[in-house]
Coordinates of C-alpha atoms in Angstrom, one line a residue:
Chain I
M22 CA 21.8 26.1 8.0
D23 CA 24.2 25.2 5.2
I24 CA 23.3 25.0 1.5
K25 CA 22.9 21.2 1.5
E26 CA 20.3 21.4 4.3
H27 CA 18.5 24.2 2.4
I28 CA 18.4 22.1 -0.7
L29 CA 17.1 19.1 1.2
N30 CA 14.4 21.1 3.1
K31 CA 13.1 22.8 0.0
S32 CA 13.2 19.5 -2.0
L33 CA 11.1 17.8 0.7
E34 CA 8.6 20.7 0.7
L35 CA 8.2 20.6 -3.1
F36 CA 8.2 16.8 -3.4
N37 CA 5.5 16.6 -0.7
K38 CA 3.5 19.2 -2.5
K39 CA 3.6 18.1 -6.1
G40 CA 5.2 14.6 -6.1
S41 CA 8.9 14.1 -6.9
R42 CA 8.1 13.2 -10.5
N43 CA 6.8 16.7 -11.1
I44 CA 9.8 18.6 -9.7
S45 CA 13.1 19.1 -11.4
T46 CA 16.5 20.0 -9.8
N47 CA 16.4 23.2 -11.8
E48 CA 13.2 24.2 -10.2
I49 CA 14.6 23.5 -6.7
G50 CA 17.7 25.5 -7.5
E51 CA 15.7 28.4 -8.8
K52 CA 13.4 28.6 -5.8
L53 CA 16.5 28.8 -3.6
A54 CA 18.4 31.1 -6.0
I55 CA 21.4 28.8 -6.0
N56 CA 23.9 28.9 -8.8
P57 CA 23.6 25.5 -10.8
A58 CA 27.3 24.9 -10.4
I59 CA 27.0 25.1 -6.6
F60 CA 23.9 23.0 -6.6
F61 CA 25.7 20.4 -8.6
N62 CA 28.5 20.3 -6.1
H63 CA 26.1 19.0 -3.5
F64 CA 23.7 16.9 -5.6
K65 CA 24.4 15.4 -9.0
N66 CA 20.7 14.6 -9.7
K67 CA 17.3 14.2 -8.2
D68 CA 17.9 10.5 -7.2
D69 CA 20.7 11.7 -5.0
I70 CA 18.5 14.2 -3.2
I71 CA 15.8 11.5 -2.7
L72 CA 18.4 9.0 -1.4
E73 CA 19.7 11.6 1.1
L74 CA 16.1 12.5 2.2
F75 CA 15.5 8.8 2.8
S76 CA 18.6 8.5 4.9
K77 CA 17.6 11.7 6.8
M78 CA 14.2 10.2 7.4
T79 CA 15.8 7.0 8.8
S80 CA 18.1 8.9 11.2
D81 CA 15.3 11.2 12.2
W82 CA 13.3 8.2 13.3
E83 CA 16.2 6.6 15.1
S84 CA 17.2 9.7 17.0
D85 CA 13.7 11.0 17.8
N86 CA 12.1 8.0 19.1
Y87 CA 11.9 5.5 22.0
Q88 CA 13.8 2.3 22.2
I89 CA 10.9 0.6 20.5
N90 CA 12.1 -3.0 21.4
T91 CA 11.9 -2.4 25.1
I92 CA 9.0 -0.1 25.3
V93 CA 6.2 -0.9 27.8
L94 CA 2.9 -0.4 25.9
T95 CA 0.8 1.5 28.4
D96 CA -2.2 3.3 26.9
K97 CA -0.4 6.7 27.5
I98 CA 2.8 5.5 25.7
L99 CA 0.8 4.0 22.9
V100 CA -1.1 7.2 22.2
E101 CA 2.1 9.2 22.3
M102 CA 3.9 6.7 20.0
L103 CA 1.1 6.5 17.5
S104 CA 0.9 10.3 17.2
K105 CA 4.6 10.4 16.6
V106 CA 4.2 7.8 13.8
G107 CA 1.4 9.9 12.3
A108 CA 3.5 13.1 12.3
F109 CA 6.5 11.3 10.9
L110 CA 4.5 9.8 8.0
H111 CA 3.2 13.2 7.3
K112 CA 6.6 14.9 7.3
Y113 CA 8.0 12.5 4.7
R114 CA 4.8 11.8 2.9
F115 CA 6.1 11.9 -0.6
I116 CA 8.4 8.9 0.2
F117 CA 5.5 6.8 1.4
K118 CA 3.2 7.8 -1.4
E119 CA 5.8 7.0 -4.0
L120 CA 7.7 4.2 -2.3
V121 CA 7.1 1.3 -4.8
F122 CA 7.9 3.6 -7.7
L123 CA 11.0 5.1 -6.1
I124 CA 12.6 1.7 -5.1
Q125 CA 12.1 0.4 -8.7
N126 CA 13.8 3.5 -9.9
D127 CA 17.0 3.5 -7.8
K128 CA 18.8 0.3 -6.7
R129 CA 20.6 2.2 -3.9
L130 CA 17.2 3.3 -2.5
K131 CA 15.9 -0.2 -2.8
E132 CA 18.8 -1.5 -0.7
A133 CA 18.4 1.3 1.9
N134 CA 14.7 0.6 2.2
L135 CA 15.3 -3.2 2.7
Q136 CA 17.8 -2.4 5.5
M137 CA 15.5 0.1 7.2
Q138 CA 12.5 -2.2 6.8
S139 CA 14.2 -5.2 8.2
K140 CA 15.6 -3.1 11.2
R141 CA 12.2 -1.7 12.0
I142 CA 10.4 -5.0 11.7
N143 CA 12.9 -6.7 14.0
E144 CA 12.4 -3.9 16.6
V145 CA 8.6 -4.4 16.4
K146 CA 9.0 -8.2 16.8
Q147 CA 11.2 -7.6 19.9
M148 CA 8.7 -5.1 21.3
I149 CA 5.9 -7.7 20.9
E150 CA 8.0 -10.4 22.7
F151 CA 8.9 -8.0 25.4
N152 CA 5.3 -7.0 26.1
I153 CA 4.1 -10.6 26.1
Q154 CA 6.8 -11.3 28.8
K155 CA 5.6 -8.2 30.8
G156 CA 2.0 -9.5 30.6
I157 CA 0.8 -6.5 28.7
L158 CA 0.1 -8.4 25.5
R159 CA -1.5 -11.8 25.7
K160 CA 0.2 -15.0 24.5
L161 CA 0.1 -15.0 20.7
T162 CA 0.5 -17.8 18.1
D163 CA 3.2 -17.4 15.5
D164 CA 0.6 -16.5 12.8
E165 CA -0.9 -13.9 15.1
K166 CA 2.6 -12.3 15.7
E167 CA 3.2 -12.3 12.0
F168 CA -0.2 -10.7 11.4
F169 CA 0.5 -8.1 14.1
V170 CA 3.8 -7.0 12.6
T171 CA 2.6 -7.1 9.0
T172 CA -0.5 -5.1 9.8
L173 CA 1.4 -2.5 11.8
W174 CA 4.0 -2.2 9.1
M175 CA 1.7 -2.2 6.1
S176 CA -0.8 0.3 7.7
S177 CA 2.1 2.6 8.3
I178 CA 3.8 2.6 5.0
F179 CA 0.7 2.4 2.9
W180 CA -1.6 4.7 4.8
K181 CA -0.7 7.7 2.5
P182 CA -1.2 5.7 -0.7
Y183 CA -4.5 4.4 0.7
I184 CA -5.7 7.9 1.3
E185 CA -5.0 8.7 -2.3
T186 CA -7.5 6.0 -3.3
T187 CA -10.3 7.5 -1.2
E188 CA -12.7 10.4 -1.9
E189 CA -11.2 13.8 -1.6
R190 CA -13.8 15.2 0.7
Y191 CA -13.0 12.5 3.3
R192 CA -9.2 12.8 3.0
E193 CA -8.6 14.9 6.1
K194 CA -10.7 12.7 8.2
N195 CA -9.1 9.5 6.7
E196 CA -5.6 10.9 7.4
Q197 CA -6.4 11.0 11.1
E198 CA -7.9 7.5 11.1
I199 CA -4.6 5.7 11.2
L200 CA -4.4 6.5 14.9
T201 CA -7.7 4.8 15.7
H202 CA -6.8 2.0 13.3
L203 CA -3.5 1.2 15.1
R204 CA -5.0 1.6 18.5
V205 CA -7.5 -1.1 17.7
L206 CA -4.7 -3.3 16.4
F207 CA -2.9 -3.1 19.8
Q208 CA -6.2 -3.5 21.7
L209 CA -6.8 -6.8 19.9
F210 CA -3.7 -8.3 21.4
K211 CA -3.8 -6.9 24.9
S212 CA -4.0 -9.2 27.9
Chain Q
M11 CA -11.8 -14.5 -29.5
D12 CA -12.1 -11.1 -31.2
I13 CA -9.3 -8.6 -31.8
K14 CA -10.3 -6.5 -28.8
E15 CA -10.0 -9.4 -26.5
H16 CA -6.7 -10.4 -28.0
I17 CA -5.3 -6.9 -27.4
L18 CA -6.6 -6.9 -23.8
N19 CA -5.2 -10.3 -23.0
K20 CA -1.8 -9.6 -24.5
S21 CA -1.7 -6.2 -22.7
L22 CA -2.5 -7.7 -19.4
E23 CA 0.3 -10.3 -19.9
L24 CA 2.8 -7.7 -20.8
F25 CA 1.8 -5.1 -18.2
N26 CA 2.0 -7.8 -15.5
K27 CA 5.4 -8.9 -16.7
K28 CA 7.1 -5.5 -17.2
G29 CA 4.9 -2.9 -15.7
S30 CA 2.5 -0.7 -17.8
R31 CA 5.1 2.1 -17.9
N32 CA 7.5 0.0 -19.8
I33 CA 5.2 -1.2 -22.5
S34 CA 4.0 0.8 -25.5
T35 CA 0.9 0.3 -27.7
N36 CA 3.3 -0.3 -30.6
E37 CA 4.9 -3.2 -28.8
I38 CA 1.5 -4.7 -28.0
G39 CA 0.4 -4.3 -31.7
E40 CA 3.7 -5.8 -33.0
K41 CA 3.5 -8.9 -30.7
L42 CA 0.0 -9.6 -32.0
A43 CA 0.9 -8.6 -35.6
I44 CA -2.0 -6.2 -35.7
N45 CA -2.1 -3.4 -38.3
P46 CA -1.8 -0.1 -36.3
A47 CA -4.9 1.3 -38.0
I48 CA -6.9 -1.6 -36.8
F49 CA -5.4 -1.4 -33.3
F50 CA -6.3 2.3 -33.2
N51 CA -9.9 1.4 -34.1
H52 CA -10.1 -0.5 -30.8
F53 CA -7.9 1.6 -28.5
K54 CA -6.8 5.1 -29.0
N55 CA -4.0 4.8 -26.4
K56 CA -2.6 2.9 -23.5
D57 CA -4.8 4.7 -20.9
D58 CA -7.8 3.3 -22.8
I59 CA -6.5 -0.2 -22.6
I60 CA -5.8 0.1 -18.9
L61 CA -9.3 1.6 -18.2
E62 CA -10.8 -1.4 -20.1
L63 CA -8.7 -3.9 -18.1
F64 CA -9.9 -2.2 -14.9
S65 CA -13.5 -2.6 -16.0
K66 CA -12.9 -6.2 -17.0
M67 CA -11.3 -6.9 -13.6
T68 CA -14.4 -5.4 -11.9
S69 CA -16.9 -7.5 -13.9
D70 CA -14.7 -10.6 -13.5
W71 CA -14.9 -10.2 -9.7
E72 CA -18.6 -9.5 -9.8
S73 CA -19.5 -12.4 -12.0
D74 CA -17.1 -14.9 -10.5
N75 CA -17.8 -14.6 -6.9
Y76 CA -20.2 -15.2 -4.1
Q77 CA -22.8 -12.8 -2.9
I78 CA -20.3 -11.4 -0.4
N79 CA -22.8 -9.5 1.7
T80 CA -24.8 -12.6 2.7
I81 CA -22.0 -15.2 2.8
V82 CA -21.8 -17.3 6.0
L83 CA -18.2 -17.4 7.0
T84 CA -17.6 -21.0 7.7
D85 CA -13.9 -22.1 7.8
K86 CA -14.4 -23.9 4.5
I87 CA -16.0 -20.9 2.7
L88 CA -13.3 -18.6 4.2
V89 CA -10.4 -20.7 2.8
E90 CA -12.2 -20.9 -0.6
M91 CA -12.9 -17.2 -0.7
L92 CA -9.4 -16.2 0.3
S93 CA -7.7 -18.3 -2.3
K94 CA -10.0 -16.7 -4.9
V95 CA -8.9 -13.3 -3.7
G96 CA -5.3 -14.4 -4.0
A97 CA -5.7 -15.7 -7.5
F98 CA -7.6 -12.6 -8.5
L99 CA -4.9 -10.2 -7.1
H100 CA -2.3 -12.3 -9.0
K101 CA -4.3 -12.2 -12.3
Y102 CA -4.5 -8.4 -12.4
R103 CA -1.3 -7.7 -10.4
F104 CA 0.0 -4.8 -12.5
I105 CA -3.1 -2.8 -11.5
F106 CA -2.5 -3.4 -7.8
K107 CA 1.2 -2.7 -8.0
E108 CA 0.7 0.5 -9.9
L109 CA -2.7 1.6 -8.5
V110 CA -1.7 4.9 -6.9
F111 CA 0.3 6.0 -10.0
L112 CA -2.4 4.9 -12.4
I113 CA -5.3 6.8 -10.7
Q114 CA -3.2 10.0 -10.5
N115 CA -2.6 9.6 -14.3
D116 CA -6.2 9.1 -15.5
K117 CA -9.2 10.8 -14.0
R118 CA -11.6 8.2 -15.5
L119 CA -9.7 5.5 -13.8
K120 CA -9.7 7.4 -10.5
E121 CA -13.5 7.6 -10.8
A122 CA -13.9 4.0 -11.7
N123 CA -11.7 3.0 -8.8
L124 CA -13.6 5.1 -6.3
Q125 CA -16.9 3.5 -7.4
M126 CA -15.5 0.0 -7.3
Q127 CA -13.9 0.6 -3.9
S128 CA -17.0 2.0 -2.3
K129 CA -19.1 -0.9 -3.7
R130 CA -16.7 -3.5 -2.4
I131 CA -16.3 -1.9 1.0
N132 CA -20.0 -1.7 1.4
E133 CA -20.4 -5.4 0.6
V134 CA -17.8 -6.2 3.2
K135 CA -19.5 -4.1 5.8
Q136 CA -22.8 -5.9 5.1
M137 CA -21.0 -9.2 5.3
I138 CA -19.7 -8.3 8.8
E139 CA -23.1 -7.3 10.0
F140 CA -24.7 -10.4 8.6
N141 CA -22.1 -12.7 10.3
I142 CA -22.5 -10.9 13.6
Q143 CA -26.3 -11.5 13.4
K144 CA -25.7 -15.1 12.5
G145 CA -23.4 -15.4 15.6
I146 CA -20.4 -16.4 13.6
L147 CA -18.6 -13.1 14.3
R148 CA -18.6 -11.7 17.8
K149 CA -20.2 -8.3 18.6
L150 CA -17.8 -5.6 17.5
T151 CA -17.4 -1.9 18.4
D152 CA -17.6 0.6 15.6
D153 CA -13.8 1.1 15.7
E154 CA -13.3 -2.6 15.4
K155 CA -15.6 -2.9 12.4
E156 CA -13.7 0.0 10.7
F157 CA -10.4 -1.7 11.5
F158 CA -11.7 -5.0 10.1
V159 CA -12.9 -3.5 6.8
T160 CA -9.8 -1.3 6.4
T161 CA -7.3 -4.1 7.1
L162 CA -9.1 -6.5 4.8
W163 CA -9.2 -3.8 2.1
M164 CA -5.6 -2.5 2.5
S165 CA -4.1 -5.9 2.8
S166 CA -5.8 -6.9 -0.5
I167 CA -4.9 -3.9 -2.6
F168 CA -1.5 -3.3 -1.1
W169 CA -0.2 -6.9 -0.8
K170 CA 1.5 -6.8 -4.2
P171 CA 3.2 -3.4 -3.6
Y172 CA 4.2 -4.6 -0.1
I173 CA 5.9 -7.7 -1.7
E174 CA 7.8 -5.3 -3.9
T175 CA 9.4 -3.8 -0.8
T176 CA 10.6 -7.1 0.5
E177 CA 13.7 -9.2 -0.3
E178 CA 13.5 -11.0 -3.6
R179 CA 14.5 -14.4 -2.1
Y180 CA 11.4 -14.3 0.1
R181 CA 8.9 -13.0 -2.5
E182 CA 7.4 -16.3 -3.4
K183 CA 6.8 -17.2 0.2
N184 CA 5.5 -13.7 1.0
E185 CA 3.1 -13.8 -2.0
Q186 CA 1.4 -16.8 -0.3
E187 CA 1.3 -15.2 3.1
I188 CA -1.7 -13.1 2.4
L189 CA -3.9 -16.1 2.9
T190 CA -2.6 -16.8 6.4
H191 CA -2.7 -13.0 7.1
L192 CA -6.4 -12.7 6.2
R193 CA -7.3 -15.9 8.0
V194 CA -5.9 -14.5 11.2
L195 CA -7.9 -11.3 10.7
F196 CA -11.1 -13.3 10.5
Q197 CA -10.1 -15.5 13.4
L198 CA -9.6 -12.4 15.6
F199 CA -13.3 -11.5 15.2
K200 CA -14.9 -14.9 15.4
S201 CA -17.4 -15.7 18.2

């Protein structure tokens, strides 16, 4: 693994653990025993690291997953897909916890997020149409389609922030609940 | 209106406009032409103002609204209730936009939010049971009830942050969409 990868991995670990606000590039460099000049060669500042992690997250999702738009939503596929979503949200959890703050803070990230969001939402819309055609989902009104997509999307990106607002003793249980939550959502629109 | 109310109103206005992070107590005092010593008599710091606004929001909701737990969900009541929710979220929008950040920042606010959240969620659960008994909602599985409550809650508290992640030219339209979104949610569970 090259130095850049090392920096990204350690940053992700530390940001997930303590929040990106509470971690400095110095701290990351020290943990990896990297000379500041070399560190600076790869990343000028923390915003650059976060932007790179965002892009890594996007390509991770794109390479690792199904062709969402033409996936047939059998129960087996659904369970598989949802647990992938769960693992994915967990892997990059600092991004989801801090998303609104992060995009206000860096215009490049805001742009990257808009692009990613519009791509994902389009895929989900295609997936819904495809599964209606296949008879797996029932016919939906336009408002229902919009509700389906928005709920799927909001539940995914805000599940981590939501957990932060719940009691600590229930967190572990609540973390898992997203799977049941999304399964019910799909169930509501099945034929 | 007394000085305390003046400070709270001006703070809410400024926090909504620019985000609480970007406003100092000095700025609020200057806008109101209040002597710093008098200001300090009422609020020691910004966290105290935010905490007081949160408590004002809670009592606003409690005094201004129906007995949620025993409300009969006719279409007319539903539309009325949802537009109240919309106006309410808008009035205190900085709190919803910044919620996760704010509760990490102040233990007292975290506690106040937990109490408010648990109270509201219990009311909604009772409302659901009540409307199932009245035959207005269909019989629901436990997972469906949980989905119903969580979607209603998450859509409400995260609608403003969600809007922040969308394209600026669609914001105004998207702001309004919460009403359609929640109406579909209720429709899905009607008898």
